[in-house]
XYZ file of C-alpha atoms in Angstrom:
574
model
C 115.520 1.768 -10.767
C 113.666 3.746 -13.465
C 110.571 5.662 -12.677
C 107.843 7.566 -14.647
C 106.384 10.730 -13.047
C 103.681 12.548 -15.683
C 101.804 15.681 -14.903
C 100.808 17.133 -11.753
C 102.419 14.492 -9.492
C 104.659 17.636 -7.763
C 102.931 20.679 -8.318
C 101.643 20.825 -4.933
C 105.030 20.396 -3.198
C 105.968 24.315 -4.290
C 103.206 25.763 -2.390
C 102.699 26.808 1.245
C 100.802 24.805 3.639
C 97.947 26.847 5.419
C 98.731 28.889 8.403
C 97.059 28.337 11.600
C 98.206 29.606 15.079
C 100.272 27.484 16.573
C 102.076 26.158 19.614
C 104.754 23.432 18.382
C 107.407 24.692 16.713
C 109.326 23.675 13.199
C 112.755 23.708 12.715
C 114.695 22.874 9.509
C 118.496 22.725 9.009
C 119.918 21.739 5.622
C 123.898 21.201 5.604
C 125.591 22.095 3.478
C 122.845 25.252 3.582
C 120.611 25.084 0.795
C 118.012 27.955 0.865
C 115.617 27.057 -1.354
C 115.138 23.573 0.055
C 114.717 24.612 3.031
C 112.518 27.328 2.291
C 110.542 24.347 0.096
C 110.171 21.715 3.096
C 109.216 24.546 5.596
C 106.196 26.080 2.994
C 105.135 22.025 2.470
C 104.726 20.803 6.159
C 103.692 24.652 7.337
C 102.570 25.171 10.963
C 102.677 22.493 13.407
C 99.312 23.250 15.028
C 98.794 22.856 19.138
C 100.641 19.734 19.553
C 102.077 18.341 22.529
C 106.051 16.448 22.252
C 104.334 13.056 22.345
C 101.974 13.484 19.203
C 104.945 15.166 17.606
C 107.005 11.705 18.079
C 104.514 9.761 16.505
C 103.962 12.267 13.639
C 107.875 12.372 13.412
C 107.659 9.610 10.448
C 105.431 11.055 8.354
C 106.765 14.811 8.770
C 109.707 13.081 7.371
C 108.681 11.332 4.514
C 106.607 14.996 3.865
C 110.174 16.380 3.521
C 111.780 13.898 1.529
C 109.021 14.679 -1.295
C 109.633 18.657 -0.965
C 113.249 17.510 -1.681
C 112.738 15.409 -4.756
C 110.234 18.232 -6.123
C 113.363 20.329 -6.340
C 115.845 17.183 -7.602
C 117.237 16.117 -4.326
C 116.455 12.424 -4.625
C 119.300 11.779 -2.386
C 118.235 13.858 0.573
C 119.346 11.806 4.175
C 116.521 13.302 6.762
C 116.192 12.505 10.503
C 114.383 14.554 13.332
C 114.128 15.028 16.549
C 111.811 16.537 19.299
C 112.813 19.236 21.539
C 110.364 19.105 25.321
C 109.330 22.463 26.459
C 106.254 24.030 26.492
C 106.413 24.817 23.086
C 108.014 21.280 21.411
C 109.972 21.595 18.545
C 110.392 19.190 15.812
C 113.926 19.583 14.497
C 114.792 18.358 11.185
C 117.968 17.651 9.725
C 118.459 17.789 6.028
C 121.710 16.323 4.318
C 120.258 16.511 0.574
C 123.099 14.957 -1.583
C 123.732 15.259 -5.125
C 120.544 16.564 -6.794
C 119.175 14.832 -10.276
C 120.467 16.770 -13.019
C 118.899 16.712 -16.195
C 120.409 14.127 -19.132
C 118.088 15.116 -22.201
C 115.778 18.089 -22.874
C 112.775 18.172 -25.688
C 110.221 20.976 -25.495
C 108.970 21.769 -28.608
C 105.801 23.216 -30.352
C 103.948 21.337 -33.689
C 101.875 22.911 -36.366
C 101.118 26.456 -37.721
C 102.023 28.031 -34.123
C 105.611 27.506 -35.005
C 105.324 29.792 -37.636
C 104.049 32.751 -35.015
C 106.578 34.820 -33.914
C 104.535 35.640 -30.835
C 104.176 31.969 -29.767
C 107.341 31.248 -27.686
C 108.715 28.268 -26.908
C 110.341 28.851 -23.565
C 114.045 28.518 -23.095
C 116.049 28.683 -19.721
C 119.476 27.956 -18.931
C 117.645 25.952 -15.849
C 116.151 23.681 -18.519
C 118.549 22.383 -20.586
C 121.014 19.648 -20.016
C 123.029 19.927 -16.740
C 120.512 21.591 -15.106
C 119.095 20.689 -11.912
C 115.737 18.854 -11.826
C 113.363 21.043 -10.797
C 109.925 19.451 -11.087
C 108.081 23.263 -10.667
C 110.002 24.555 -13.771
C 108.534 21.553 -15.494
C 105.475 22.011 -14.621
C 105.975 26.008 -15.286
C 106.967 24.980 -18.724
C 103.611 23.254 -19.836
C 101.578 26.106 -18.044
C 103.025 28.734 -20.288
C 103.073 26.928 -23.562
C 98.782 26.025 -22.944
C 98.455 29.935 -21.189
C 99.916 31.081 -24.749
C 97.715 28.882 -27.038
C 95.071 29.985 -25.331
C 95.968 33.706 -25.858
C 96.397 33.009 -28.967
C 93.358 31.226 -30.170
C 94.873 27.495 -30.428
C 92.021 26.118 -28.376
C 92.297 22.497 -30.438
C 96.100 22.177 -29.185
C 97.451 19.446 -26.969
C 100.250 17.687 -26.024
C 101.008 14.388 -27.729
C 103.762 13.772 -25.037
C 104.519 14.963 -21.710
C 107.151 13.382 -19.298
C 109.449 13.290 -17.006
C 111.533 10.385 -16.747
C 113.439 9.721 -13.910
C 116.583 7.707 -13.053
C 117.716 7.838 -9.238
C 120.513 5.384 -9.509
C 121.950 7.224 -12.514
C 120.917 10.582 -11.087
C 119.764 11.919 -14.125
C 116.517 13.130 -15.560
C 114.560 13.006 -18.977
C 112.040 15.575 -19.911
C 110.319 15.237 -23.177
C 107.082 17.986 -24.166
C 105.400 17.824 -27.249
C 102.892 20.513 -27.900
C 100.729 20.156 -31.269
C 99.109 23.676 -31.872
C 96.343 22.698 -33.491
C 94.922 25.889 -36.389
C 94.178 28.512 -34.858
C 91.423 30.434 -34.587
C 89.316 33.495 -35.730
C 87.706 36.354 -34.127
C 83.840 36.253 -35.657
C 81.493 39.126 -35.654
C 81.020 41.903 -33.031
C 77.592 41.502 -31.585
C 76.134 44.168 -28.929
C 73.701 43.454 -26.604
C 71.913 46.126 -24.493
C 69.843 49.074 -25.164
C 71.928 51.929 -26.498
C 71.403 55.028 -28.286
C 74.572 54.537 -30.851
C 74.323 53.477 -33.966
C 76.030 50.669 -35.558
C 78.529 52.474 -37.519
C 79.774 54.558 -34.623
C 80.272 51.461 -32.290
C 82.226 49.675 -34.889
C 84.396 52.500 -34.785
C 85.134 51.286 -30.800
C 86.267 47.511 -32.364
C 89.700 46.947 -32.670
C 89.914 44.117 -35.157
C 88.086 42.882 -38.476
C 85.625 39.592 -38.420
C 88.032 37.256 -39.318
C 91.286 38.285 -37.827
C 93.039 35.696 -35.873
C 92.267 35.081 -32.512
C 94.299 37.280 -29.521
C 92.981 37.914 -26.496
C 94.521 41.203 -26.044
C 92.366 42.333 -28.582
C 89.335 41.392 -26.621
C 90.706 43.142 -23.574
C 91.589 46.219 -25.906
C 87.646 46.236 -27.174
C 86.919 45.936 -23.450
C 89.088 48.857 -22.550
C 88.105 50.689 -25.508
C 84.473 50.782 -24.471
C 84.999 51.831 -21.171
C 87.157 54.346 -22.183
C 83.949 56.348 -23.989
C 82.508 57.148 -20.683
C 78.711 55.876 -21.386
C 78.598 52.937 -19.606
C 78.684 51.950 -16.251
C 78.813 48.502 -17.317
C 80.828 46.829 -19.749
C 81.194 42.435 -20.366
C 83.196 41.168 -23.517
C 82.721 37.240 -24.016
C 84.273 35.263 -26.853
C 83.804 31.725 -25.548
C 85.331 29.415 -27.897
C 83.905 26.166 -25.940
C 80.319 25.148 -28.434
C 81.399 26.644 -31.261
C 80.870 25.182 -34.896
C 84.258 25.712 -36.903
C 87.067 27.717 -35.975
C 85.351 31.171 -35.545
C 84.855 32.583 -32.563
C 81.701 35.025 -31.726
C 82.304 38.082 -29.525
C 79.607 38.853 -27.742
C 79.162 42.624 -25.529
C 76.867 42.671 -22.823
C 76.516 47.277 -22.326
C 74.321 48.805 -19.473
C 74.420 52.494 -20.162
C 75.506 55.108 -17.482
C 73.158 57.817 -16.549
C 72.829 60.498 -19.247
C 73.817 63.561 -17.221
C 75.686 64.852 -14.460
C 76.565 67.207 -11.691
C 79.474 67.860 -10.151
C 80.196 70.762 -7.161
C 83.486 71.108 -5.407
C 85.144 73.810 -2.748
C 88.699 74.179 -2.022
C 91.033 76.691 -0.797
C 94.904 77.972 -1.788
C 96.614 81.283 -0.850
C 96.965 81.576 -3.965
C 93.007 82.566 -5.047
C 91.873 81.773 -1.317
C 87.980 80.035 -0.923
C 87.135 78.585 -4.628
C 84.207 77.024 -5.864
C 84.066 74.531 -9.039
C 80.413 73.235 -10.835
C 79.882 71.319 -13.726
C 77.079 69.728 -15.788
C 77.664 67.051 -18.280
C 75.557 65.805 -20.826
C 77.490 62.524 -21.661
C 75.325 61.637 -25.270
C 73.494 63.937 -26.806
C 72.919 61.807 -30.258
C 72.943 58.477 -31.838
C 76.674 59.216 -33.189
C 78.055 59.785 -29.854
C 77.923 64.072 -29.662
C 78.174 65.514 -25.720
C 78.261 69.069 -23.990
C 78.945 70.744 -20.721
C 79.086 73.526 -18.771
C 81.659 74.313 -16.120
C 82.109 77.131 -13.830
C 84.820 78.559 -11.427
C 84.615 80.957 -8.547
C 87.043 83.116 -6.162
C 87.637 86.119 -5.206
C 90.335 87.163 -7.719
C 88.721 85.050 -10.859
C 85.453 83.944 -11.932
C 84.663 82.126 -15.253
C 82.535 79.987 -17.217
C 82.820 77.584 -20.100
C 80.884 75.867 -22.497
C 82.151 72.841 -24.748
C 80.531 70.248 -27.172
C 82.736 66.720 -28.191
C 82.395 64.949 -32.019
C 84.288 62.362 -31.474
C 86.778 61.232 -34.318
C 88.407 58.334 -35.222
C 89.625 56.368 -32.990
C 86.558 57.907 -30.814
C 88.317 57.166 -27.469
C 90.889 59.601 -27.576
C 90.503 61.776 -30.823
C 86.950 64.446 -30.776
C 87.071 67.934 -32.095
C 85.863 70.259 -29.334
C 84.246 73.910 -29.653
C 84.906 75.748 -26.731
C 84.053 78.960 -25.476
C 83.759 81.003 -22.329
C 83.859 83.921 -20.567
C 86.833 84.732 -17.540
C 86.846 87.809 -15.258
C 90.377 88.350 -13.453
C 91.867 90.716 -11.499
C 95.761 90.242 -11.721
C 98.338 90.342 -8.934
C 96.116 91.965 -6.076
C 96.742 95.033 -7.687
C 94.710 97.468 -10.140
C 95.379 94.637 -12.859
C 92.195 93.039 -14.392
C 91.024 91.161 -17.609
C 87.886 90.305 -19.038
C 88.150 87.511 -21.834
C 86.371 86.046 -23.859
C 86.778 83.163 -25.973
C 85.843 80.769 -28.705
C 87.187 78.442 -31.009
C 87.376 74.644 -31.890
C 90.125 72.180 -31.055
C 91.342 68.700 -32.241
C 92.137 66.377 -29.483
C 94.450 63.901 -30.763
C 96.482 60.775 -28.658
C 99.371 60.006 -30.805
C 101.428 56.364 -30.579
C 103.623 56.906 -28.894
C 101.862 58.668 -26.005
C 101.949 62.043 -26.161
C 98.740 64.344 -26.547
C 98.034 66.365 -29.064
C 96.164 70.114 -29.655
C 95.378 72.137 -32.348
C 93.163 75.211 -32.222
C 91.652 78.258 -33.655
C 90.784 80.663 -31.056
C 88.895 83.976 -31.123
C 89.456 86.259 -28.029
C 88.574 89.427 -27.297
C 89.771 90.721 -23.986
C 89.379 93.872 -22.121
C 92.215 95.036 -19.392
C 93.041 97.943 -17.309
C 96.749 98.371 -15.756
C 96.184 101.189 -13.504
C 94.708 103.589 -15.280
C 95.350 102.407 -18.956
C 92.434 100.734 -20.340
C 92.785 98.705 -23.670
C 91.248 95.803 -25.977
C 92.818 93.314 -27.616
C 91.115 91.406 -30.391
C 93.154 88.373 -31.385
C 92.857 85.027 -33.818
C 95.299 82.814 -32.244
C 95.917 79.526 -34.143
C 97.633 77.243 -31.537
C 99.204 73.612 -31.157
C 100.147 71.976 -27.390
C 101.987 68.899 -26.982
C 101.918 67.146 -23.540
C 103.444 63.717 -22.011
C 102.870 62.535 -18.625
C 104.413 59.758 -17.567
C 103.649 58.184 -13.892
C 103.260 55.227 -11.726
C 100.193 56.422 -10.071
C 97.357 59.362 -11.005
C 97.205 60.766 -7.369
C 100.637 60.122 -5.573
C 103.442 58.686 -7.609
C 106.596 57.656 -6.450
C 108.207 58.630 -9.547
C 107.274 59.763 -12.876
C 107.412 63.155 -15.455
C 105.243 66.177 -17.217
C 105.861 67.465 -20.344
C 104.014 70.276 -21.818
C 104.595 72.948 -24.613
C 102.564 75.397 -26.302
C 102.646 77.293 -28.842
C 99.994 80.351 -30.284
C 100.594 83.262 -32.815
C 98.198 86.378 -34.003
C 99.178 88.109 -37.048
C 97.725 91.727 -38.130
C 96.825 89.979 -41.593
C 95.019 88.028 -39.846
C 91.890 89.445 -37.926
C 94.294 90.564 -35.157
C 95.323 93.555 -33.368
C 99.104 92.902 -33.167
C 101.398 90.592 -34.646
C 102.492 87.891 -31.604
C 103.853 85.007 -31.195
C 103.584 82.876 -27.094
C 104.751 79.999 -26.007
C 105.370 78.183 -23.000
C 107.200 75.101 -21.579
C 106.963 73.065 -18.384
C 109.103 69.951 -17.166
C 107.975 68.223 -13.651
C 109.885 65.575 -12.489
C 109.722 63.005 -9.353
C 111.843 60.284 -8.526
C 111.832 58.175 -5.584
C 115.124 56.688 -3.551
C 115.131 54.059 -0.695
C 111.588 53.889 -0.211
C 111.053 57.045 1.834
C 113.138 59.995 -0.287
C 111.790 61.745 -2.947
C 112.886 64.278 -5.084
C 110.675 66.602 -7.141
C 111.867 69.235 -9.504
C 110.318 71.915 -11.926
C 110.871 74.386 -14.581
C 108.772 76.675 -16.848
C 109.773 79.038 -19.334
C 107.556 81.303 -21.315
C 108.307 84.020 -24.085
C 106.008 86.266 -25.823
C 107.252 87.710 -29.520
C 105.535 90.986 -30.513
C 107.115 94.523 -31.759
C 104.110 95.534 -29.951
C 103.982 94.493 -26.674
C 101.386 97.405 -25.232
C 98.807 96.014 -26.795
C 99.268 92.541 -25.619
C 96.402 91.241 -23.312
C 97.247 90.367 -19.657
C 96.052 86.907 -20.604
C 99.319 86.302 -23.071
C 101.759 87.786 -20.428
C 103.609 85.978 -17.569
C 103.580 86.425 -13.776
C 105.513 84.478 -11.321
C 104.930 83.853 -7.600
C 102.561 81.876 -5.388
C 101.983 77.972 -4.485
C 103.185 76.807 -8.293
C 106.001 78.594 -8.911
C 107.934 80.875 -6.534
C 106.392 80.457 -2.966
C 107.263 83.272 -0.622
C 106.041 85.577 -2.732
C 102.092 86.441 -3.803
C 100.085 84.876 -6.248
C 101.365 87.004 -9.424
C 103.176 89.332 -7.747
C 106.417 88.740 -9.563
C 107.040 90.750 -12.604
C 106.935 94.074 -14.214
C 105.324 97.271 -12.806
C 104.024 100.299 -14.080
C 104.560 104.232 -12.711
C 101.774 103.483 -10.633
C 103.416 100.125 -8.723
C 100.882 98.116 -10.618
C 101.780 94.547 -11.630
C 101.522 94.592 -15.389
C 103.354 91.048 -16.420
C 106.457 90.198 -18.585
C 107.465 89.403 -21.892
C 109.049 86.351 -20.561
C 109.423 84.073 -17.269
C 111.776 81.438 -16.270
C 110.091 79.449 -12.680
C 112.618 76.214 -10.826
C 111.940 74.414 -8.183
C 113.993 71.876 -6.396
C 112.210 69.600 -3.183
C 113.352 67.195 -1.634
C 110.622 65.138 0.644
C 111.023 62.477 3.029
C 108.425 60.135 4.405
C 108.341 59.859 8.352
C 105.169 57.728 8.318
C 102.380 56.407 5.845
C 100.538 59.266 4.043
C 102.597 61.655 6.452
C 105.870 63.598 4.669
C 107.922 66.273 5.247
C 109.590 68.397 2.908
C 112.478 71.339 2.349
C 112.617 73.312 -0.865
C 113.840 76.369 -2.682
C 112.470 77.870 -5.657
C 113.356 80.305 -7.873
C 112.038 82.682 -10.877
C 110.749 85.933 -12.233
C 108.707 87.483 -14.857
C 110.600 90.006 -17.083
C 111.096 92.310 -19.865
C 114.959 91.863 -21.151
C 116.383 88.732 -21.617
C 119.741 89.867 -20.651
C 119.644 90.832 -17.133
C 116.859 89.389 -15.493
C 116.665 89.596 -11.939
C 115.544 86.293 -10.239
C 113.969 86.227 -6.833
C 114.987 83.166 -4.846
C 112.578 81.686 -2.264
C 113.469 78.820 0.678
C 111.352 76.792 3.325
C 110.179 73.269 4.618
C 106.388 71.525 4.489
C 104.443 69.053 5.606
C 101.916 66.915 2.959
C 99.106 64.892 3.759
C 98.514 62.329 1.146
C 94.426 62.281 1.402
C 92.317 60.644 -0.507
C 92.164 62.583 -3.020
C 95.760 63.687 -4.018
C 98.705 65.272 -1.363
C 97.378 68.031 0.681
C 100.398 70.826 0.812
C 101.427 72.948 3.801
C 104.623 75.135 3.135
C 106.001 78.167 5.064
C 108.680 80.123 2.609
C 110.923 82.892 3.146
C 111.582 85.200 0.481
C 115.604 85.955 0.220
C 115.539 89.083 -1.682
C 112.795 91.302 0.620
C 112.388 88.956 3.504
C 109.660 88.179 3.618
C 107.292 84.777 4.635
C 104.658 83.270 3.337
C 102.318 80.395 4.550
C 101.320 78.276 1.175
C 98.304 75.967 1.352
C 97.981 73.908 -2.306
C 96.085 70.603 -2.992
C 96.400 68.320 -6.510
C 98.821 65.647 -7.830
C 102.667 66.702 -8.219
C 102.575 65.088 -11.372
């Protein structure tokens, strides 16, 4: 016996049946075991329903012949299948598989016709579990077609078919034919960019957004990149990309963008609390568009008790627009260091070039202008600085509030030269590595590590703004906010030349958003690089994973003076 099966005619044996509550009761043995039959003929007949033992008798038959089909789908064309019924007040309907030697496949032909051949991105699929040898399997089969039409279609070979699909079958020989034949068709071309919806942009900034050229060859990753892209910008609330190819004349293809713009401005207010700064406020206004190429400013503000400031900032955006703008910044921060008679007053301006690079990391350059007053104690001074600068940061992670695992990078680098409309000759910079990993589900293990180094033959006349304190809720907890590093005659926490911060933590998860967590930190801010004297820090926490990023509790001991601190902290630990 010879027999012909074409598309479709198993597709539906692979799925689950619906589930409904039930009374009867299913049962399937397959000797010798065979998992993913049984697994097959169990997801095919699904629940039973409320059935008494008689109606199960009579629908014995048919449950039967339900499970010799979920056996052929996955080649057992042999399968010997009897049941029974179990009484009780929950019958079962016990099914006993033998399945036999399963249909093994004789001769294998997939293969793709016409200038999609010659596309290195159009794959013809290739499994050990389809070639000859193989098991029949009739949802690989069917697997096989869907991918070869889901990749056309990607592609832009809407015209393609197949000139031959089949599956022969032989049950007496117990061997099977398959035989696909996929002509590709030409493919075809992405047409012109047309934008619908009022918006203030002008044509040669939006075609700045497009990925591709009229004319390129179809993809439909670049349509979801255009998508993405315009979303990205941050004017619109609303953002639809067609490019139907179904009506259209030839073998271009029209995209079409449907845009409803957001609301032009903004307002944002925010409170928090940390023992580092205690109560804090946060404002800011946004003006998202300010012109027909795309321009935008804001203010933002921040208040507590030890720091207040407030900046102002205007975006041009470059080329690509969604992630490269030159910013002008300045602002205006009042400080007072270390809960001691340590304070700043800084201001700042200067632009910066905001640049995403390919391969993921983010990019900085500036030009700042600072001028900063400070008083240590009683010595006053003011520092006038022009601080070219470049920053490099990487963040990798699995989530933007609370990953499981995932890493920081960031470095940065600023210098001041005498020649150079400065007060001192200086060079900073600054490095910080976070990293989070995730074990068995429920442990996690953070670390961290910052350095920091300031370069100067001239180091009283650097601002407190360019030196380095350690201590509080991000970076050595048991101590005060800033209260590790140098001091003056007067006990007065003036800030090192350099700082070195670790952290090791180790959390576990006792219930959904609930964790607990043991630590120890350790770091210092200092003035000789060969003898610095690290403080060491030790404790346990809870964290809350709200809404809106882990909520910290930690209570620390400090090693080296003994004393304890009660940490409060909020934000991703990414």
């Amino acid at each position: 016996m010879r027999a012909s099966i074409h598309t479709g005619t198993f597709l539906g044996l692979l799925f689950w049946g619906s589930a409904v509550f039930a009374q009867a009761k299913l049962e399937v043995r397959v000797e010798p075991a065979e998992a993913s039959l049984k697994e097959n003929i169990e997801g095919y007949i699904g629940d039973l329903g409320e059935r008494d033992e008689q109606t199960l008798r009579r629908l014995a038959p048919a449950l039967e012949e339900q499970a010799r089909s979920a056996a052929e789908a996955l080649g057992f064309y042999h399968a010997r299948i009897s049941s029974e019924v179990r009484p009780g007040a929950s019958p079962t309907l016990v099914l006993r598989v033998v399945p036999g030697e399963p249909v093994r496949l004789r001769r294998v032909e997939i293969r793709v016709e016409g200038p999609a051949v010659r596309l290195e991105a159009f794959r013809v699929p290739q499994s050990s579990r389809l070639r000859a040898g193989a098991q029949l399997n009739h949802g690989r089969y069917e697997s096989v077609k869907s991918s070869i039409k889901s990749q056309a279609s990607r592609l832009g070979f809407f015209s393609g078919h197949f000139t031959r699909q089949h599956l022969f079958i032989d049950p007496v020989a117990n061997v099977a034919d398959i035989e696909l034949v996929y002509a590709s068709g030409p493919r075809y071309r992405l047409g012109d960019v047309t934008f619908q919806g009022e918006t203030p942009f002008d044509e040669a900034f939006m075609r700045r957004v497009v990925p591709f050229q009229a004319g390129d060859p179809y993809d439909s990753g670049q349509i979801a990149k255009l998508q993405d892209n315009l979303q990205t910008l941050g004017y619109f609330e609303g953002v639809r990309v067609d490019a139907d190819p179904a009506g259209v004349s030839g073998e271009m293809v029209p995209v079409l963008v449907h845009l409803q713009m957001r609301k032009p401005r903004s307002f944002g207010i925010g409170v928090g609390f940390s023992t580092d700064v205690g109560p804090r406020g946060r404002a800011n206004w946004t003006r998202h568009w300010a012109n027909p190429q795309g321009h935008s400013y804001g203010v933002e503000m921040e208040l507590s008790q030890p720091k207040q400031n407030v900046g102002l900032w205007y975006d041009i955006p470059l080329d690509p627009p969604m992630t490269d703008k030159l910013r002008f910044v300045g602002g205006y921060q009042y400080e007072e260091l270390a809960d001691t008679d340590t304070l700043s007053r800084l201001l700042k301006v200067g632009p910066e070039w905001h640049r995403r690079l390919d391969n993921g990391w983010q990019q900085i350059f500036s030009l700042k202008w600072q001028r900063e007053e400070f008083r240590y104690g009683d010595d006053n001074g003011l520092s006038n600085l022009l601080l070219p600068g470049v920053a490099y940061s990487y963040l990798e992670s699995d989530h933007p509030l609370d990953p499981s695992r995932g890493y920081r990078l960031q470095v940065e680098m600023a210098a001041a030269s005498e020649a150079l409309l400065s007060d001192a000759n200086l060079i900073y910079s600054s490095v910080m590595l976070k990293g989070l990993t995730t074990l068995a589900g429920r442990h996690r293990l953070l670390g961290r590590l910052q350095f920091g180094g300031n370069f100067t033959d001239e180091y009283t006349t650097v601002p407190p703004s360019l030196r380095f304190f350690a201590g509080g809720d991000q970076s050595v907890r048991g101590y005060e906010y800033q209260t590790l590093s140098p001091t003056n005659s007067d006990g007065d926490h003036i800030g090192g030349r350099y700082m070195i911060a670790g952290s090791l933590e180790y959390q576990y998860e006792l219930r959904d958003k609930w964790r607990v967590a043991t630590f120890v930190d350790q770091g210092n801010a200092f003035n000789s690089k060969s003898s610095p004297s690290l403080k060491t820090s030790a404790g346990f926490g809870v964290r809350w994973v709200s809404p809106v990023g882990p909520l910290r509790v930690d209570l620390a001991h400090g090693i080296d003076d003994g004393s304890f601190r009660l940490h409060f902290s909020m934000g991703p630990e990414l």
